[in-house]
Amino acid sequence: MSPPAPDVVLDAVEGPVWYVHDVSVAALVRGQGIARAMLEACFAANPGIRRSELIAVQHAGRFWERQGWRPLPDPTTALKAKVAGYGEHATYMVREFA
């Protein structure tokens, strides 16, 4: 599988991999666990998800690590090139589910 094209609205989760594109929480309520609750609600509503992948940008890797994602240990050359297009500090990350 590969990530869907940008700006495509997905009607439902298809397959065992969920690609996270953006998560946004208003500044006024950040730090209250809202992003974690949104993510966990998505996983709970789609129990067939076995893996999640994303590209962390703008130093967001630490946030995603706190949510359970980890940097992909051995990305392919093609994936490295794609991630590089997101900026210097972009990191491809994965989260496995039992």
Tab-separated table of C-alpha atoms in Angstrom:
chain	number	residue	atom	x	y	z
A	1	MET	CA	0.000	0.000	0.000
A	2	SER	CA	1.017	3.602	-0.385
A	3	PRO	CA	-0.377	6.858	1.000
A	4	PRO	CA	-3.380	8.289	-0.825
A	5	ALA	CA	-2.911	11.333	-3.019
A	6	PRO	CA	-3.107	14.754	-1.314
A	7	ASP	CA	-6.488	16.475	-1.145
A	8	VAL	CA	-8.473	13.263	-1.628
A	9	VAL	CA	-11.474	12.810	0.665
A	10	LEU	CA	-11.688	9.233	1.906
A	11	ASP	CA	-15.146	7.913	2.729
A	12	ALA	CA	-13.940	5.030	4.891
A	13	VAL	CA	-10.842	3.317	6.108
A	14	GLU	CA	-9.742	0.798	3.505
A	15	GLY	CA	-7.280	-1.899	4.452
A	16	PRO	CA	-5.188	-2.353	7.559
A	17	VAL	CA	-3.053	0.820	7.231
A	18	TRP	CA	-4.267	4.273	8.252
A	19	TYR	CA	-2.341	7.289	6.913
A	20	VAL	CA	-2.629	10.321	9.175
A	21	HIS	CA	-2.313	13.583	7.278
A	22	ASP	CA	-3.046	16.347	9.782
A	23	VAL	CA	-4.262	16.702	13.341
A	24	SER	CA	-5.081	20.177	14.545
A	25	VAL	CA	-6.234	21.429	17.940
A	26	ALA	CA	-6.991	25.077	18.725
A	27	ALA	CA	-4.212	26.788	20.682
A	28	LEU	CA	-6.629	27.714	23.477
A	29	VAL	CA	-7.214	24.043	24.383
A	30	ARG	CA	-3.874	22.407	23.524
A	31	GLY	CA	-2.304	20.240	26.193
A	32	GLN	CA	-5.624	18.795	27.367
A	33	GLY	CA	-5.348	15.441	25.579
A	34	ILE	CA	-7.773	16.364	22.803
A	35	ALA	CA	-5.517	15.183	19.953
A	36	ARG	CA	-4.921	11.853	21.702
A	37	ALA	CA	-8.674	11.443	22.269
A	38	MET	CA	-9.417	12.164	18.587
A	39	LEU	CA	-6.813	9.659	17.423
A	40	GLU	CA	-7.968	6.953	19.822
A	41	ALA	CA	-11.607	7.504	18.767
A	42	CYS	CA	-10.596	6.932	15.142
A	43	PHE	CA	-8.809	3.708	16.037
A	44	ALA	CA	-11.721	2.512	18.170
A	45	ALA	CA	-14.158	3.148	15.308
A	46	ASN	CA	-11.953	1.193	12.887
A	47	PRO	CA	-10.718	-1.925	14.712
A	48	GLY	CA	-9.282	-3.404	11.502
A	49	ILE	CA	-6.423	-0.909	11.511
A	50	ARG	CA	-3.158	-2.751	12.146
A	51	ARG	CA	-0.665	-0.021	11.312
A	52	SER	CA	-0.628	3.748	11.014
A	53	GLU	CA	1.879	5.855	9.093
A	54	LEU	CA	2.504	9.581	8.838
A	55	ILE	CA	5.076	12.215	8.029
A	56	ALA	CA	5.848	14.372	11.052
A	57	VAL	CA	6.730	17.923	10.002
A	58	GLN	CA	7.989	21.081	11.690
A	59	HIS	CA	9.561	19.287	14.674
A	60	ALA	CA	6.325	17.388	15.467
A	61	GLY	CA	8.131	14.048	15.835
A	62	ARG	CA	8.222	14.249	19.634
A	63	PHE	CA	4.463	14.804	19.761
A	64	TRP	CA	3.877	11.739	17.582
A	65	GLU	CA	6.279	9.638	19.644
A	66	ARG	CA	4.234	10.464	22.750
A	67	GLN	CA	1.189	9.148	20.863
A	68	GLY	CA	2.938	5.840	20.058
A	69	TRP	CA	4.466	6.408	16.603
A	70	ARG	CA	8.163	5.686	15.963
A	71	PRO	CA	10.488	6.755	13.140
A	72	LEU	CA	10.615	4.131	10.388
A	73	PRO	CA	14.011	2.475	10.952
A	74	ASP	CA	15.003	1.718	7.336
A	75	PRO	CA	13.070	3.823	4.805
A	76	THR	CA	13.701	3.129	1.137
A	77	THR	CA	15.572	5.640	-0.989
A	78	ALA	CA	12.314	6.570	-2.725
A	79	LEU	CA	10.560	7.169	0.597
A	80	LYS	CA	13.472	9.272	1.875
A	81	ALA	CA	13.202	11.435	-1.240
A	82	LYS	CA	9.446	11.859	-0.778
A	83	VAL	CA	9.816	12.793	2.898
A	84	ALA	CA	12.585	15.278	2.067
A	85	GLY	CA	10.006	17.249	0.090
A	86	TYR	CA	8.225	18.054	3.364
A	87	GLY	CA	11.202	19.954	4.776
A	88	GLU	CA	14.439	19.468	6.649
A	89	HIS	CA	12.941	18.104	9.879
A	90	ALA	CA	10.313	15.813	8.334
A	91	THR	CA	10.272	12.226	9.623
A	92	TYR	CA	8.342	9.197	8.341
A	93	MET	CA	6.772	7.461	11.341
A	94	VAL	CA	4.816	4.267	12.001
A	95	ARG	CA	2.655	2.822	14.767
A	96	GLU	CA	1.842	-0.880	14.963
A	97	PHE	CA	-1.324	-2.263	16.560
A	98	ALA	CA	-1.883	-5.757	17.915
